[in-house]
Each structure stands twice: as C-alpha cells, then as structure tokens.
C-alpha cells in the first residue's frame, strides 16, 4: 500500500494542474460560477467537455488508437482529484464517457469502436441511457420495448424512462426485447440508437429539484441499422450487467466525490463564518461532530473507490462490488446534504434567487437533488440484493 | 384519564381535512399560493378561527386540545402556515390580552378577517428569546426578522422584541410606517417565508400583549408554536405514511406488489410506529399546553423536536419507496418534503428543543428533590 | 382527551402511595437495593409479589370473583406510575399476571379460572411460557412438541426454549401439536402443564448478561390431565394470538417503562454530577441533546401505551397494534441503554463489583440485557411483518 | 498510488489470524484470560514484536502499514489489548526514543519479553492531553489512571503525564515503589482494564520518552493508538459480518434460510458496505501514520471514530440477526460486543474524534488558504 506517486504520475498531475489554471476562467469558483439556468448550465458543461477534449483530458485511460490518452487508472484518479481541487465543472457526457464508452470498448465490434469512441472523447456526441421503462424500474429485465429484425434493420417500438440528458443527446444505448418468447433475461439485446432517427420523441420529466435532467423517450417504428447491435442477439442482459458495473463503479464515484467534497468544504467554511449568537454556527460542538462525521464519510467515499481501482490494477475483474460503491456514496452524500440544511437553519433554505442566499442557494438545491441518488442507477434496494446475493452469497 | 379524542374533536379534524382537499392547488406539484385565500375563506366560513375565541367574546370557547386534530389536518393538507399562526395568536390574546386587546382583536380574529403572522427568527441568532436583537427603544421597534411565514399576506405581525430588557410580544400592522416585508425565495415558496425589517416603527403602549409587563407571553408563544408545529409536522408524516402504503399496495415489480417485499414492508411498519409515537407525543403536548401544566415547556419541546424528526424520516422514506416516481415533480412528494423542512427550522430546530427537554427535565428533578426535602 | 384524574382515581393513587411507603424498606432505592445475586434477587421479587398480593395490589383490573381488585384500566396505569415513583421492585410473576391470567380469563373454563387465577394473584404459583422451540423461533407455528390424547390425559413429548423463569415456576402454558396431519396452524393446542410433573426437566440458558432468566425445558412422556386444555382441541393458535397481544400490550409496556424511566433518571443525575474536565458530563451540548431525545422516547413509550389503554376503554379490541407498542419500547430502551454507556465512558463500563462503579454498575448490566429486548416476545422482524400485513394491509 | 496490501502483508495478517485461532479461550463464551500468555508467547515466537523494531536494532524494520492486517487480526481474534499497546510503544520508541532508550528497550521489546501497557485515561477527564491531571513534580509522578488495559500483566507502563507544563510520556515499571495496580471489574474482564495509582513514583530523567522536551510523543501516541484501535475494531466488525452471513445461510425459519429474507439480506449488505468503508478509512490512517503525513491526526481520528461506530453497529446487528441464539452466552457474540465497547471508549470516544476531525479539517483549510495567499 502506497499513496505516494511516481515521478510520471506527479508530472501528469502538474501538467493537468497547469492546463486547468489556463483553461478555467479567472476567478473560477470564487467569483465566477456556472450559469444558474438549467439549459445554459448544461450547454456550458458541454463546452467545457469539448475544451477538456481539446486538451487531451478526456478518455484518460482509453486506448490511444481510439483517441484516448492511454493513461493508467491511477492517473484517472489523479485527474479526479485535480478536477476537484480546481472546482472544475461537471461533465455533461457522463453517460458517454462512463457507460457507453466502456461498454463499446468491452463488447463492441472494431467498426463500432472506431465509429463511436472518438466522438465520445471529443464530446461531439452526447449519450443517453435507455434501460428503465415505466413498468420495469428496479425489475430491469422486464423490458417491453421491442426490436424486430427486418432485413438489415431493427424496428424499435416502446418507451423508456429516466433517459438522462436525452434532450442534449445524439445517441442512446437501449435494452430492447428481441425474443418475446424467451425467458425474460434471455430475449434482450443491446442496441445503439441515433436519437435523430425519425420516430424518436422525448418528453422531459421534471424532478423534485425543479430540474429536468431526465426524460421519457418514445420509440415509434424507429429504424436502427443491424450493425448497431452490440454483442450477440439476445445477449444484451450480460452486456447490460457490465454497463451497470461501470455505472456504479469507482470512476463514477470519484467524479461525484469531487462535487460532494466541494459542497462539504463550502459548508465548513459557511458554518465557520455564519454568526450565531455570540459566535459562529460551528462553535456548537454538536455541529462540529456532525461536520466531522460528514468529512469522514465523504473522504471514505473516495477511499472506497480507490480501493476498487487498486483491485483492478491488481488484475481483479469488475463485479458486484460496484454496488458497494454506489450504495455508499449515495447515502453518504444524502446524509451530508441533509446535514447542511440542518446546520444552516433558515438561511440555508434560501435559493439562489434570494439576495441573502448562502452559497448561492446551492445547499437547498443539492439537498433536493440528493433525494434521487439512492434511487437512480439502481435503487438502494436493488444494490442491497446484489451485494447480499452475489457478493455475500446469501440465497435468493 | 382518557387519551382519546371525542367524537366532536375527531369530526372537526376530518371536516378541516376534507375542506382542504377541495383546494387541490395546496398540494399540487407546482408551488402555488393561488388557492390560499379561497382556502382561508372556507376555513373562516367553517368557523375555524372562532373556535379558540372565548364564549364571552362571542367565540366557541374551545381549547387547544379540541383543535389538535384540525391542526394535524392543516399540516397534512399543506395549508398556509398563516392559518396556524393566526390560531396561535388567538390563543395568546385569550391568555394574555388586556380587556381592550380582547375587545379589539377577537372580533376580526374570529371571522378570519385578521391574519396574524409571527415574527420570531433573526439572522445569526438562535432560538433563545433572551438573545434576540430586535428591540423597542423609546417606543420604536427596530431590527430585522426572517422566515416570517405569510407576512406578505398578513394584516398584523406578532413580533418578539426586547422592551426594557424584557422579552415582549408586540402587535404591529404590516402596513405601518417603517415596516418592510419582502418574500424570501426559499425551499418552500408556498409557505411564504418573509424577511421583515422594522425601522423605527412606532409601538403604542397598548400594542404590547398584556401590557408587556412579563416575559410570560413570549414563553407561552414558544410553547404554543412548538406544540402547534408538532401537529403540523406529524400531519405531514401521517400523510406520507398513508400515501406510501397505498403506493406499496398497488405498484408491482418482479410480478408482485412492492409492499410484499420485506425491505418495503418493514420500513412502512417502522414509519407507522414512529407516526404513532409522534402523535402520542404531540397530543400530550397539546393537552399540557391547554392545561398550562408544569410540563408545558418540556412536552412542547419534546413534540416539536420529535415530530420534526419523524416527518423528515417519513418524507425521505416516502420518496425512496416510491422509487423513480418519488423524485418526479409530478408526484408532488417534494411539497411535503419542502414544507416539513421549513416547519422543522421554525421556532427552534430539533437539536435546540432536545436540549431544552433535558434542561426542563433537570429543573423538574431538582424541584422534585426540593419538594421532597421540604416535606421531610 | 383528559389526563386529569377523577376523585376515585386520585384516592386509589393515594391509597397505593401510602401502602407503598409502609411496605418498602426504609431507604429503598437510595441506600437499600435488591440483592445483586441473581437467584437471591428473584426470590426477593417473589416475596415482594406476595407482599403486594397481601395488600390487594395484584390482579388490579381482574374480576373480584377470582380474587382481583376489579379496578379500571386507568387505575392499572396509575398503579404503574406509582410503582415507578416508588422505584418498587419488578415482579417475578410477569408471565402469570400478564399472559397466563388474561388468557385463562378469556378462554378458560370456569373451573380453570377458579383453579388458577387466585394463585396467580397471590403469587403462590409462578408461571412460565412454553411457546418457542429450537426450530420454531420466529416461525412459532411450526411447533413440534407433541401431545397425544390417551384417555383423560395428554402425553407430552418435546422441547421448549426461552421458557423464562422456568426454574422458579410451578406452571407452564405451552403450545403443543395435537394433530400432526393438519396444516401447521390448525393442529396446535394450548395446554397448562404442571412443572412438577414427572418427565419435566429444565436446563438454564445463560444470556449474554451472564444471567439465566431463560431455560430450555424438556418434556418426556409428561402426563397432563385433559381438563388442562384451554379452549378447543386444535384451536391453540387462535388462543396464542391473544396471549401474544397481551405479551406485547400496554400493561407489559407500562410495567417495563417504570424501569427504563428510573434508569434514565439515574443517568440524568449521574451525568449531571460526574466531573468532566472543568465541569460535569452533561455540560456537553451533544450529551444534552442525546439525553433530551432519550427523555422524549422513554416518555413516548408510556404515552403510546396509554393511547392503547384509551382505545380499549372506548371498546376497541386488542389486536396487532400491540406490535407497535412492543417494537417501540424495545428499540427505544435499547437506544437509551446504549447511550448511557456512551455518555458515561469508561466509568460506565464498571460492574457492580467494582468499588468505583457508577450506580452499582447498573448501566452495563442493563446495556447487555437490552440486546434481548428486540428478539424475545417476537423479534422486531416478526413485529414488522405483523404491522405491515395486519395493520397496514400490505400483501404477504 | 496503490491502495492494496502486498502478498507479505496479507500473508502476515493471515498467519496472525490463524495463530490466534489456536487459542480458543480468547473467543470462548467465558471471559477467561487463561490462554493470554500462551497466545502472547506464540505471537512472540512468530516474531510479531520484532516487526516494527528497526533493522539497525536487530528488528525486521517494517512499517505500520505492514502490520495493519495483523492488527485487524488481533482485533478479530480478541487478543489482549496488551499486544497492541506493546506494538504502539515500540513504534513510539522508534520515533522518539533516545539512543539509550532504543538500546535498552528494543531488545526485550522485540522478543516479547517486555509487555507495555499505556496509561492515558483519567477519571473525570476528557481526551485532550492538555487537560490531564497526572503530573511529574520534583521528579515524582502522582495521580491516578483508569482503564489501563493489561496493566496487571504488563512489565512497564507508558504514562501520559504533565512535566514542566508539557504533556510527556514516561516509562514506569509496574513494580516500582508507589505504583498500585488494581484490575477493574468491568464489561470486558478479558481486556483487563486496570486502575493504576501513582503516589510519588520516582521518574528518572531517562524515563521520559525522547527526553520529554516536546509534546510530539504524546500527540503521536494519540494518533497511533487511534489508528491501531481502528484496526482492532474494524477486525471485530468484519468478524461479526462473516459470522452473521454464515448463520444467515444455514439457519432456517419458515422453511427457508433466513438470509433469503430481505430484512436479513439487506442488513447484511449494509454491514458489508460499512465494513468496506471502515477498512478503507482505517488503512488510510495506517498509511498516514506510517508516513507521518500532515493528515495523520485527521485520518487517525476519522478511523478511530468511524470504525468504532461500525463495530458497534455490526455487533448489534449480529446479535439481532442471530435471533434467540444471539443473546445466549454460548454463542459468544457478547465477547465481541464487550470488547468493541471497551475499545470504543479508550483514547477518546467517537464524539471527541469526530470533533477533532472537524478541527483538523478547518486548520487544514486555513493552512491551504494561507499557502494560496503566500503564493499569490
């Protein structure tokens, strides 16, 4: 065990740090922030993704032949740390980078890799995920969206839900039923669908935070070329399991941890500066204890992800332990976001629109957003089933 | 000893609940106040605001206990907190008002003409009334209050302010010179929390509740508000329990109603237990408040803290058990979440009230010990 | 709703208070305590039970014709309060008073009532409960202990576990299988068994607290007169449900709350007197908050039980809401007992044998005992099933 | 960057675990110390006590990280805390000992001849070393320590005491004149917590670790002890997880293994998540302690508090999931519960350590800000 870095790793860090200092606007994170308005914010993030790509900072650990940097997982972790340090914006193309890309790398044909990976890296193409359906939420394998083979095409009909960022996406990967007569896990295929195809329509789903990160997506006789099938016909469930391991994996966790750590640092600062009676809010030992515990948990989130990275480095396969990572970060972040509101009291409830808002109202917004953490990417109940059955070996 | 509500009390609560359900905007996904006035008028027509007014002042002369279930219904129905604050103000006038104040206020209070918001919280100040900064000096009130629910729609404010080094309650017209009301933009716009600035606002001698001679009215306000707010929050908690159980019975996954899975079933059971414990605690506070018993402060703080905790847990569990639907705007669970959070932070958060419960219990034990010694 | 008492109720309270002042040893609860040693303590409690009986303070709300006082449920609640106030010893015959008695009152024949109730009231006969078996813990209905009818007797063979206080008991009520071919809930009967019968043997089960409140009880060709059958043959399950509703009901909760309240009061006193740095332990706002919450929960335990009493007063039937009472008190008490140890730190871990022990080491002992609360009388998991299915109507 | 143990580190931890399993009395239901000496001797024979001794002092020269998994195995195997305290003392001598102290102590430490108990806690005092009352005055130590694990079996005590207004560490022979050791009777007699009274015990100048010139040794002791104790407690937590999962696979109720019920399965899953998070936190503390990094104090306190919380939850869940068997003496789960509680309260409880994490994080943020300003 060694948290020291090699000279190469340190050089990677310094290169990135220097690049970020130049690339981010002056005063970033202190006086200059992301746009408040939702769509403007997403477009800002897309532009940032493209800027990162232009500097060679996307596809960090993807093979060079598809446009990646060919870096190590450790460098990927360093990347996450430095993005956190610089308070860099989040990515809009998380689905492409963290889910579509790795799945295509694993199971795609050479042609699919050449076609899709470079454009994920360059963020020319944003991706959406088409797994869930209104009647197949936690029970993912009961997908009803059908794809019928007609010549060299699939004809897709059905409805997906929780397709994140569909309104900004050019592509969607979807689970579709290709054999209605097979047992439910055996008749599913994994398709890449052009969101500009005729017959695709989307309807935004508003969340409790008021934002519309998610959508319902409808497929009405959508034609998908047969070459967009990933893996074998009816073998989609196995492929989806890999996608899910990435969705819940350490890369995703580290990227999110950036945000949570930043929020927590901000909370510590605010609580240490906000007047309360004759002192400040964090003079209260109870508040100190709560903040201390939150610090421990947010740090542990990173450490759990790094432990997983090290297992991969040592040659272990990705597996159900990704569920541990997802279950941990989602609840820890939710607790921290709730504590923030509790500690700040009435002023913490003000939104960014209010002239007296604390930290631009970010605590209230994060609090609302956090309620979805333990539901999307597989609810906590599903993660506990996976951990119980596949990791601990408890009977079904 | 009877820890059950009578037929009239139950029926009143049900009536209030049914009445509120006629105003769907109150609990609709969008945070609108468009039916607040209509709901207010309907409640006034029902006579809600005359219930606590004494019979000698042409009211119904009921006690706080009589309206406990109605308060719970106001919480579950997401009625404007202005309804609750007006009821609290009415009870305070009944207990502490001078005859002149009673004569002047009970009439418009009873009919619902007079809406009263309560100005308590200050920026950078805790809950202890001794530490608040708003003060009356030379007959003029200065300072700023925040999180005053419904101040923009209220006719009058009941303001906690220091007067001659004494925590007092002053009635102030929202339209008086020097009063500036600004609606805050916060987590629950439907609760209409406002910032209210007082800049040398003239306070006539008869504007101080009971004449301002003691801090008893402020202490009573704290206990009354804690008790009434416990009723509002436990109302939310119970609504979340009902909604969730109903959903768990009908929503199917893996070919079964999700309520058949232990992970869901057991959490619904835990919610039910907490709602029962919270109700018992809240109702007991209502009784102690109504009786003005020696345990008023302890039971009020117990109820405020505990019911807020329970409402929080219930809202969180409701969202989680509803799965993807739980975090959609359309399902409107966020309305309860937002309101519960606003109620939780008003008049002292749970940490403050739990500490007060401890302090009161210690004081009570010391008083008992003294009594024993004196008896010996 | 009214917590005021009638003149009759106040008179009842004053009578009892006066009687207790005379009956308890001088200095009771301050300088004079129960014996430390387990068996001595139980015999002390049995003697106390008999003293209570001699004063007419057992069977408070049982009919006068069987030796009871014929008092109201409210008076029963007052009794619990006054016992708490006087820090009176617990009863050894809880099973007899709270379970056997009410069950016999409900379902017993006139002969059974006349034979058994007066001796429960007088505490001449202590009772044990024979429900659980090694392979039928939570799954109570899978009892294997068999009772075969031979003439005017049943011949009982099998093994019971968790038979509390069996070593002090003269009688045991047991669930036995009388029809091995019927569905599992339909072949069970409810028998009253004389513990002095030939073929009954017991083996103490030591608990994690070191005490042996519980036993395994073995039945080897034990003869039980047929008149000791309660209710109809093979109708034992229905009768057991009533017994369980009493076991988990408000009387039991109120009696226990006495103890928890006393422990909590002692904790408040100790934390307010134990030096810590420049003050005392409870100067810490975090400790104040924890104590405040414990006070709320221990008080709520009583209030929940009183709510249930009031429902009975208003004519409602006993039912699955008893599970709410049991689930609540067991977890609330467990939390309080754990907090006590946390608040007191190292000195709180000392047992009564240590000269520096705090409160005669009672906090450590209570902490260990509390671990069983959420398991016996139906585990929390079972209570949650009952509440979910029978009270909330969720599907099985 | 590599957050994995190497083959030698893992193998060492497994060997320690296997060795301890040869001494069943350590984890038997009855709280006996009858195999403590045998286990000690076997660990000594294995070379455990020479691992942290530098090579130049004829030791193996390993770091704290190398023994992290061994410490976890000591926790899971309920080894005497005296083993851990002797390892902590060895590391402290390595870091702060004068040459003379190293020469005198490393020999008997490495062979396991010298057993060292650590005397920290005092009655009525918190964890802050600045506030402890034991003091050396005129070369004599006076005061009383409590909860000194294994003092009755130790040869020497490492005592935290004030000396010239400076928190210092003094080595004191348990047999020295004026030292009185009394085993406390407490929740876990197998941990052998003792009260140790010092009545004018002579402290020679060379008995102060490193000469007593700074409080660095005491601060290091606190962090080392916090880190090592986090290892012990997370070892207990993991053992409880394994035991419970095994039980849930085999115990049947309602015709099924209880591990198939979600109420059991999900709680096992939550335990597994917490054990993983606790391990990551503990191992990171071991690394920061070994590297003496700027984050040593924060990560040590984080690990101590968090792993104690997790061990507590794991012990409670283990008992609950084992049902009736869980609270029997024979199942011996109470051994882990008792030990975890004793370890939790030693060297600062979770509340104290969480507050310290906050204080350290604030200090770190201020240092960062200063560095940024200086760089600008």
Short mmCIF file of C-alpha atoms in Angstrom, two decimals, chain B residues 39-364:
data_model
loop_
_atom_site.label_atom_id
_atom_site.label_comp_id
_atom_site.label_asym_id
_atom_site.label_seq_id
_atom_site.Cartn_x
_atom_site.Cartn_y
_atom_site.Cartn_z
CA UNK B 39 -58.95 28.01 1.48
CA UNK B 40 -58.67 30.68 4.15
CA UNK B 41 -62.14 31.92 3.43
CA UNK B 42 -63.58 28.44 3.51
CA UNK B 43 -61.90 27.74 6.84
CA UNK B 44 -63.22 31.03 8.16
CA UNK B 45 -66.70 30.16 6.95
CA UNK B 46 -66.40 26.81 8.71
CA UNK B 47 -65.71 28.84 11.82
CA UNK B 48 -62.20 27.59 12.46
CA UNK B 49 -60.95 30.96 13.63
CA UNK B 50 -63.70 31.38 16.18
CA UNK B 51 -63.07 28.09 17.90
CA UNK B 52 -60.41 29.30 20.33
CA UNK B 53 -62.16 32.63 20.97
CA UNK B 54 -63.85 32.55 24.41
CA UNK B 55 -67.61 32.37 24.58
CA UNK B 56 -67.75 35.68 26.45
CA UNK B 57 -66.16 37.21 23.37
CA UNK B 58 -68.69 35.53 21.11
CA UNK B 59 -66.40 32.69 20.18
CA UNK B 60 -66.88 28.94 20.54
CA UNK B 61 -64.63 28.73 23.57
CA UNK B 62 -62.81 25.54 22.67
CA UNK B 63 -59.41 24.54 23.99
CA UNK B 64 -56.21 23.70 22.17
CA UNK B 65 -56.92 20.01 22.62
CA UNK B 66 -60.18 20.42 20.76
CA UNK B 67 -58.35 21.68 17.68
CA UNK B 68 -55.35 19.31 17.81
CA UNK B 69 -56.69 17.06 15.06
CA UNK B 70 -57.64 20.11 13.00
CA UNK B 71 -54.09 21.38 13.26
CA UNK B 72 -52.88 17.97 12.12
CA UNK B 73 -55.19 18.24 9.13
CA UNK B 74 -53.80 21.70 8.34
CA UNK B 75 -50.35 20.12 8.26
CA UNK B 76 -51.36 17.18 6.08
CA UNK B 77 -53.22 19.49 3.71
CA UNK B 78 -50.30 21.92 3.40
CA UNK B 79 -52.47 24.84 4.42
CA UNK B 80 -50.68 28.16 4.69
CA UNK B 81 -48.78 28.44 7.99
CA UNK B 82 -50.64 31.72 8.38
CA UNK B 83 -53.66 29.71 9.48
CA UNK B 84 -51.65 28.17 12.29
CA UNK B 85 -50.03 31.45 13.31
CA UNK B 86 -53.43 33.15 13.49
CA UNK B 87 -54.70 30.38 15.77
CA UNK B 88 -51.60 30.72 17.96
CA UNK B 89 -52.12 34.50 18.15
CA UNK B 90 -55.75 33.96 19.12
CA UNK B 91 -54.78 31.65 21.96
CA UNK B 92 -52.18 34.18 23.15
CA UNK B 93 -54.69 37.01 23.16
CA UNK B 94 -57.04 34.79 25.13
CA UNK B 95 -54.36 34.08 27.72
CA UNK B 96 -52.59 37.40 28.00
CA UNK B 97 -54.60 40.08 26.23
CA UNK B 98 -55.84 43.10 28.15
CA UNK B 99 -59.58 43.58 28.04
CA UNK B 100 -59.06 46.29 25.43
CA UNK B 101 -56.97 43.96 23.30
CA UNK B 102 -59.57 41.24 23.56
CA UNK B 103 -62.31 43.63 22.58
CA UNK B 104 -60.36 44.93 19.64
CA UNK B 105 -58.94 41.70 18.31
CA UNK B 106 -61.34 38.83 18.96
CA UNK B 107 -63.96 40.17 16.61
CA UNK B 108 -61.83 40.25 13.45
CA UNK B 109 -59.86 37.19 14.55
CA UNK B 110 -62.97 35.08 14.94
CA UNK B 111 -64.28 35.89 11.50
CA UNK B 112 -60.94 35.32 9.80
CA UNK B 113 -60.70 38.98 8.82
CA UNK B 114 -57.48 39.41 10.73
CA UNK B 115 -54.49 37.38 9.59
CA UNK B 116 -51.58 37.32 12.00
CA UNK B 117 -48.04 36.24 11.18
CA UNK B 118 -45.46 35.59 13.87
CA UNK B 119 -42.06 37.26 13.65
CA UNK B 120 -39.61 35.31 15.75
CA UNK B 121 -36.41 34.21 14.00
CA UNK B 122 -33.49 36.55 13.37
CA UNK B 123 -30.45 36.15 11.22
CA UNK B 124 -27.44 35.00 13.22
CA UNK B 125 -29.50 34.34 16.32
CA UNK B 126 -30.57 31.09 17.92
CA UNK B 127 -33.93 30.29 19.45
CA UNK B 128 -33.40 31.58 22.97
CA UNK B 129 -35.69 34.65 23.21
CA UNK B 130 -33.21 36.28 25.58
CA UNK B 131 -30.67 36.53 22.81
CA UNK B 132 -32.80 38.13 20.11
CA UNK B 133 -31.74 41.58 18.88
CA UNK B 134 -34.97 43.25 17.72
CA UNK B 135 -35.79 45.84 20.33
CA UNK B 136 -38.22 48.56 21.23
CA UNK B 137 -36.46 51.67 22.35
CA UNK B 138 -38.13 54.97 23.02
CA UNK B 139 -41.39 53.48 21.81
CA UNK B 140 -39.90 52.49 18.44
CA UNK B 141 -39.20 48.97 17.17
CA UNK B 142 -36.07 48.34 15.12
CA UNK B 143 -34.45 45.22 13.77
CA UNK B 144 -35.00 42.53 11.17
CA UNK B 145 -36.82 39.24 11.36
CA UNK B 146 -36.56 36.42 8.85
CA UNK B 147 -38.63 33.37 7.99
CA UNK B 148 -41.87 35.11 8.97
CA UNK B 149 -44.39 32.76 7.38
CA UNK B 150 -47.09 34.59 5.48
CA UNK B 151 -46.07 38.11 6.48
CA UNK B 152 -46.84 39.38 2.98
CA UNK B 153 -50.45 38.23 3.28
CA UNK B 154 -50.88 39.08 6.94
CA UNK B 155 -52.66 42.10 8.36
CA UNK B 156 -50.72 42.14 11.53
CA UNK B 157 -47.47 40.79 12.87
CA UNK B 158 -46.87 39.46 16.34
CA UNK B 159 -43.26 40.40 16.93
CA UNK B 160 -40.92 39.09 19.62
CA UNK B 161 -38.84 42.07 20.71
CA UNK B 162 -36.97 43.30 23.72
CA UNK B 163 -38.60 46.11 25.64
CA UNK B 164 -36.93 47.45 28.78
CA UNK B 165 -34.72 44.36 28.89
CA UNK B 166 -37.81 42.23 28.83
CA UNK B 167 -38.77 39.83 26.04
CA UNK B 168 -42.17 41.06 24.86
CA UNK B 169 -44.74 40.46 22.16
CA UNK B 170 -45.83 43.44 20.09
CA UNK B 171 -48.67 43.61 17.58
CA UNK B 172 -47.57 45.57 14.51
CA UNK B 173 -49.61 46.39 11.43
CA UNK B 174 -47.88 45.10 8.32
CA UNK B 175 -48.74 48.40 6.67
CA UNK B 176 -47.28 50.57 9.42
CA UNK B 177 -44.66 53.14 8.58
CA UNK B 178 -41.16 51.67 8.80
CA UNK B 179 -42.22 48.08 8.15
CA UNK B 180 -40.76 46.47 5.03
CA UNK B 181 -41.89 43.00 4.03
CA UNK B 182 -40.05 41.05 1.38
CA UNK B 183 -40.90 37.49 0.45
CA UNK B 184 -37.84 35.30 0.63
CA UNK B 185 -37.05 32.91 -2.19
CA UNK B 186 -36.64 29.62 -0.48
CA UNK B 187 -37.17 25.90 -0.47
CA UNK B 188 -40.91 26.20 0.04
CA UNK B 189 -42.31 29.33 -1.61
CA UNK B 190 -45.82 28.17 -0.71
CA UNK B 191 -45.02 28.76 2.96
CA UNK B 192 -44.30 32.39 2.04
CA UNK B 193 -41.43 32.96 4.41
CA UNK B 194 -40.67 36.67 4.53
CA UNK B 195 -37.96 38.94 5.72
CA UNK B 196 -39.48 41.78 7.73
CA UNK B 197 -37.45 44.86 8.54
CA UNK B 198 -38.55 47.30 11.24
CA UNK B 199 -37.04 50.72 11.02
CA UNK B 200 -38.14 52.82 13.98
CA UNK B 201 -41.70 51.52 13.88
CA UNK B 202 -43.86 53.27 16.47
CA UNK B 203 -45.23 50.89 19.06
CA UNK B 204 -48.10 52.27 21.07
CA UNK B 205 -48.28 51.16 24.68
CA UNK B 206 -51.41 49.09 24.01
CA UNK B 207 -49.68 47.19 21.22
CA UNK B 208 -47.73 45.10 23.73
CA UNK B 209 -49.59 41.91 24.50
CA UNK B 210 -50.77 42.02 28.08
CA UNK B 211 -49.05 45.32 28.57
CA UNK B 212 -45.55 43.88 28.27
CA UNK B 213 -45.02 43.50 32.00
CA UNK B 214 -43.57 39.99 31.94
CA UNK B 215 -41.93 37.53 29.60
CA UNK B 216 -44.73 35.02 30.15
CA UNK B 217 -46.33 35.74 26.74
CA UNK B 218 -43.08 35.06 24.87
CA UNK B 219 -42.52 31.81 26.73
CA UNK B 220 -46.09 30.80 26.03
CA UNK B 221 -45.64 31.69 22.37
CA UNK B 222 -42.63 29.42 22.15
CA UNK B 223 -44.50 26.51 23.70
CA UNK B 224 -47.68 27.13 21.73
CA UNK B 225 -45.81 27.40 18.47
CA UNK B 226 -43.76 24.30 19.24
CA UNK B 227 -46.93 22.36 20.03
CA UNK B 228 -48.91 23.57 17.02
CA UNK B 229 -45.96 22.98 14.71
CA UNK B 230 -45.61 19.45 16.06
CA UNK B 231 -49.19 18.93 14.98
CA UNK B 232 -48.48 20.30 11.50
CA UNK B 233 -45.41 18.10 11.03
CA UNK B 234 -46.94 14.89 12.35
CA UNK B 235 -49.82 15.57 9.95
CA UNK B 236 -47.31 15.55 7.12
CA UNK B 237 -45.69 12.39 8.45
CA UNK B 238 -49.00 10.56 8.59
CA UNK B 239 -49.96 11.71 5.09
CA UNK B 240 -46.63 10.36 3.81
CA UNK B 241 -47.26 7.06 5.56
CA UNK B 242 -50.72 6.72 4.01
CA UNK B 243 -49.54 7.69 0.55
CA UNK B 244 -46.64 5.29 0.71
CA UNK B 245 -48.64 2.33 1.98
CA UNK B 246 -51.19 2.91 -0.76
CA UNK B 247 -48.45 3.00 -3.40
CA UNK B 248 -46.78 -0.12 -1.99
CA UNK B 249 -50.05 -1.99 -2.31
CA UNK B 250 -50.53 -1.18 -5.97
CA UNK B 251 -47.12 -0.71 -7.59
CA UNK B 252 -45.82 -4.00 -8.98
CA UNK B 253 -42.24 -5.03 -9.65
CA UNK B 254 -40.92 -8.53 -10.29
CA UNK B 255 -44.54 -9.60 -10.66
CA UNK B 256 -45.58 -8.63 -7.13
CA UNK B 257 -46.82 -5.61 -5.25
CA UNK B 258 -43.71 -3.99 -3.82
CA UNK B 259 -45.37 -3.91 -0.39
CA UNK B 260 -44.89 -7.66 -0.25
CA UNK B 261 -41.12 -7.23 -0.17
CA UNK B 262 -39.77 -7.09 3.35
CA UNK B 263 -37.50 -4.20 2.53
CA UNK B 264 -40.57 -2.10 1.82
CA UNK B 265 -42.97 -3.68 4.27
CA UNK B 266 -40.68 -3.35 7.25
CA UNK B 267 -39.94 0.27 6.55
CA UNK B 268 -43.63 1.06 6.26
CA UNK B 269 -44.06 -0.67 9.62
CA UNK B 270 -41.29 1.44 11.16
CA UNK B 271 -42.93 4.56 9.77
CA UNK B 272 -46.24 3.54 11.30
CA UNK B 273 -44.60 3.05 14.68
CA UNK B 274 -42.95 6.45 14.54
CA UNK B 275 -46.13 8.18 13.45
CA UNK B 276 -47.95 6.65 16.42
CA UNK B 277 -45.18 7.69 18.83
CA UNK B 278 -45.09 11.18 17.34
CA UNK B 279 -48.83 11.56 17.58
CA UNK B 280 -48.88 10.48 21.20
CA UNK B 281 -46.11 12.99 21.94
CA UNK B 282 -47.82 15.78 20.04
CA UNK B 283 -51.26 15.21 21.54
CA UNK B 284 -49.77 15.12 25.02
CA UNK B 285 -48.14 18.48 24.34
CA UNK B 286 -51.49 19.87 23.22
CA UNK B 287 -53.02 18.74 26.47
CA UNK B 288 -50.23 20.17 28.62
CA UNK B 289 -50.39 23.42 26.69
CA UNK B 290 -54.15 23.58 27.08
CA UNK B 291 -53.88 22.90 30.81
CA UNK B 292 -50.87 25.19 31.19
CA UNK B 293 -49.33 22.42 33.24
CA UNK B 294 -45.88 22.43 34.83
CA UNK B 295 -44.75 20.17 31.99
CA UNK B 296 -45.84 22.56 29.26
CA UNK B 297 -42.36 23.56 28.17
CA UNK B 298 -40.88 20.08 28.28
CA UNK B 299 -43.70 18.39 26.43
CA UNK B 300 -43.91 21.16 23.83
CA UNK B 301 -40.22 20.93 23.06
CA UNK B 302 -40.40 17.15 23.03
CA UNK B 303 -43.21 17.26 20.49
CA UNK B 304 -41.60 19.90 18.28
CA UNK B 305 -38.28 18.07 18.03
CA UNK B 306 -39.60 14.55 17.77
CA UNK B 307 -42.37 15.18 15.25
CA UNK B 308 -39.95 17.14 13.04
CA UNK B 309 -37.56 14.19 13.07
CA UNK B 310 -40.37 11.81 12.27
CA UNK B 311 -41.72 13.97 9.45
CA UNK B 312 -38.27 14.15 7.96
CA UNK B 313 -37.85 10.40 8.06
CA UNK B 314 -41.33 9.85 6.66
CA UNK B 315 -40.77 12.24 3.73
CA UNK B 316 -37.45 10.63 2.92
CA UNK B 317 -38.85 7.12 3.12
CA UNK B 318 -41.87 8.08 1.04
CA UNK B 319 -39.65 9.33 -1.76
CA UNK B 320 -37.38 6.30 -1.60
CA UNK B 321 -40.21 3.77 -1.57
CA UNK B 322 -41.89 5.50 -4.49
CA UNK B 323 -38.69 4.80 -6.45
CA UNK B 324 -38.28 6.74 -9.66
CA UNK B 325 -41.74 8.23 -9.26
CA UNK B 326 -40.71 9.55 -5.86
CA UNK B 327 -38.37 12.15 -7.22
CA UNK B 328 -40.58 13.35 -10.02
CA UNK B 329 -42.14 16.75 -9.74
CA UNK B 330 -45.50 15.34 -10.75
CA UNK B 331 -45.83 13.03 -7.78
CA UNK B 332 -45.64 16.15 -5.58
CA UNK B 333 -43.96 14.39 -2.68
CA UNK B 334 -41.49 17.26 -2.76
CA UNK B 335 -44.22 19.56 -1.50
CA UNK B 336 -44.32 17.70 1.82
CA UNK B 337 -40.55 17.43 1.96
CA UNK B 338 -40.15 21.18 1.46
CA UNK B 339 -42.85 22.12 3.92
CA UNK B 340 -41.55 19.74 6.57
CA UNK B 341 -38.12 21.27 6.27
CA UNK B 342 -39.43 24.80 6.66
CA UNK B 343 -41.52 23.83 9.68
CA UNK B 344 -38.58 21.99 11.21
CA UNK B 345 -36.36 25.04 11.25
CA UNK B 346 -39.03 27.42 12.59
CA UNK B 347 -39.22 28.22 16.31
CA UNK B 348 -36.11 26.18 17.12
CA UNK B 349 -34.65 23.16 15.41
CA UNK B 350 -34.74 19.67 16.93
CA UNK B 351 -31.26 19.98 18.47
CA UNK B 352 -32.31 23.07 20.38
CA UNK B 353 -35.57 21.55 21.56
CA UNK B 354 -33.97 18.27 22.68
CA UNK B 355 -31.52 20.27 24.76
CA UNK B 356 -34.41 22.21 26.22
CA UNK B 357 -36.18 18.96 27.10
CA UNK B 358 -33.09 17.94 29.03
CA UNK B 359 -32.84 21.28 30.79
CA UNK B 360 -36.52 21.17 31.75
CA UNK B 361 -36.23 17.60 32.99
CA UNK B 362 -33.23 18.51 35.14
CA UNK B 363 -35.11 21.51 36.55
CA UNK B 364 -38.08 19.25 37.23
#
